[in-house]
């Protein structure tokens, strides 16, 4: 099984590159951000609770997202693999994911870390906010908070995967096609 963690700050292009990876390698895309937004759209209790955190650009509590991922892993036992996008976002989540995957004997194959400069991230997110209407993409303060949360809480995950030789950095600046080509090269070597 090919289990990939697509990693990087908000606006790094994880969702965009995930789409291309799904087609090329026939994987299931699990984006916690998308799953949470569907809960909000459906007006569920989970969605209401999550929205309080998301609207401010803060992280939703670990136990909420871990439960969501657990459910998705259980309902897709026959897949060739998963792309985790926006998850794990804390070291706690990374440990929980390893525990879930190890129970199935299908560990993480690699963590692909997209590297993009801060000015470019802000530019991309503000553009996305105009197109998608996503509230958390429309306010520069909220965007800066998300980038800060990424630095403080999410980036330490690199220290978790690095000693396992699973951490791969990919230059996330350039055209979508150029980046897709870089990502593909890394995955083909795994
Ligand atoms: P982006 O990568 O652009 O921030 P996402 O769609 O991945 O967009 O996430 C949007 C928001 O959803 C985050 O700011 C956060 O509030 C929440 N979220 C998504 N995934 C997680 C997660 N794994 N843990 C906690 N909160 C999450």
PDB file of C-alpha atoms in Angstrom, residues 8-12 14 33 37 53-59 89 118 121-122 124-126 128-129 132 134-155:
ATOM      1  CA  UNK A   8       3.141  21.983   3.962  1.00  0.00           C
ATOM      2  CA  UNK A   9       1.722  25.306   5.128  1.00  0.00           C
ATOM      3  CA  UNK A  10      -1.735  26.584   4.161  1.00  0.00           C
ATOM      4  CA  UNK A  11      -1.629  27.548   0.492  1.00  0.00           C
ATOM      5  CA  UNK A  12       1.313  25.264  -0.317  1.00  0.00           C
ATOM      6  CA  UNK A  14      -1.522  20.207  -1.109  1.00  0.00           C
ATOM      7  CA  UNK A  33     -10.202  20.394   5.833  1.00  0.00           C
ATOM      8  CA  UNK A  37     -16.200  21.779   5.573  1.00  0.00           C
ATOM      9  CA  UNK A  53     -12.007  26.943  15.494  1.00  0.00           C
ATOM     10  CA  UNK A  54     -11.731  27.095  11.705  1.00  0.00           C
ATOM     11  CA  UNK A  55     -13.233  30.564  11.328  1.00  0.00           C
ATOM     12  CA  UNK A  56     -10.406  31.965  13.458  1.00  0.00           C
ATOM     13  CA  UNK A  57      -7.714  29.923  11.739  1.00  0.00           C
ATOM     14  CA  UNK A  58      -7.093  27.719  14.777  1.00  0.00           C
ATOM     15  CA  UNK A  59      -6.835  23.941  14.827  1.00  0.00           C
ATOM     16  CA  UNK A  89      -1.376  18.617  11.799  1.00  0.00           C
ATOM     17  CA  UNK A 118       5.387  33.139   2.999  1.00  0.00           C
ATOM     18  CA  UNK A 121       1.337  31.623   0.422  1.00  0.00           C
ATOM     19  CA  UNK A 122      -0.545  34.778   1.385  1.00  0.00           C
ATOM     20  CA  UNK A 124      -2.351  32.307  -3.207  1.00  0.00           C
ATOM     21  CA  UNK A 125      -4.727  32.150  -0.236  1.00  0.00           C
ATOM     22  CA  UNK A 126      -6.180  35.603  -0.850  1.00  0.00           C
ATOM     23  CA  UNK A 128      -8.392  31.411  -3.472  1.00  0.00           C
ATOM     24  CA  UNK A 129     -10.590  33.334  -1.014  1.00  0.00           C
ATOM     25  CA  UNK A 132     -13.991  29.938  -3.390  1.00  0.00           C
ATOM     26  CA  UNK A 134     -13.774  30.420   1.965  1.00  0.00           C
ATOM     27  CA  UNK A 135     -14.024  32.766   4.935  1.00  0.00           C
ATOM     28  CA  UNK A 136     -10.644  31.766   6.391  1.00  0.00           C
ATOM     29  CA  UNK A 137      -8.975  32.710   3.064  1.00  0.00           C
ATOM     30  CA  UNK A 138     -10.377  36.229   2.926  1.00  0.00           C
ATOM     31  CA  UNK A 139      -8.747  37.923   5.869  1.00  0.00           C
ATOM     32  CA  UNK A 140      -4.997  38.496   6.007  1.00  0.00           C
ATOM     33  CA  UNK A 141      -4.932  38.334   9.846  1.00  0.00           C
ATOM     34  CA  UNK A 142      -6.598  34.900   9.869  1.00  0.00           C
ATOM     35  CA  UNK A 143      -4.222  33.710   7.148  1.00  0.00           C
ATOM     36  CA  UNK A 144      -1.197  34.903   9.127  1.00  0.00           C
ATOM     37  CA  UNK A 145      -2.553  33.131  12.213  1.00  0.00           C
ATOM     38  CA  UNK A 146      -2.882  29.877  10.225  1.00  0.00           C
ATOM     39  CA  UNK A 147       0.705  30.190   9.027  1.00  0.00           C
ATOM     40  CA  UNK A 148       1.846  30.828  12.611  1.00  0.00           C
ATOM     41  CA  UNK A 149      -0.154  27.820  13.883  1.00  0.00           C
ATOM     42  CA  UNK A 150       1.527  25.770  11.159  1.00  0.00           C
ATOM     43  CA  UNK A 151       5.000  26.889  12.312  1.00  0.00           C
ATOM     44  CA  UNK A 152       4.248  26.249  16.003  1.00  0.00           C
ATOM     45  CA  UNK A 153       2.142  23.102  15.993  1.00  0.00           C
ATOM     46  CA  UNK A 154       2.431  21.404  12.607  1.00  0.00           C
ATOM     47  CA  UNK A 155       6.054  21.856  11.527  1.00  0.00           C
TER      48      UNK A 155
END
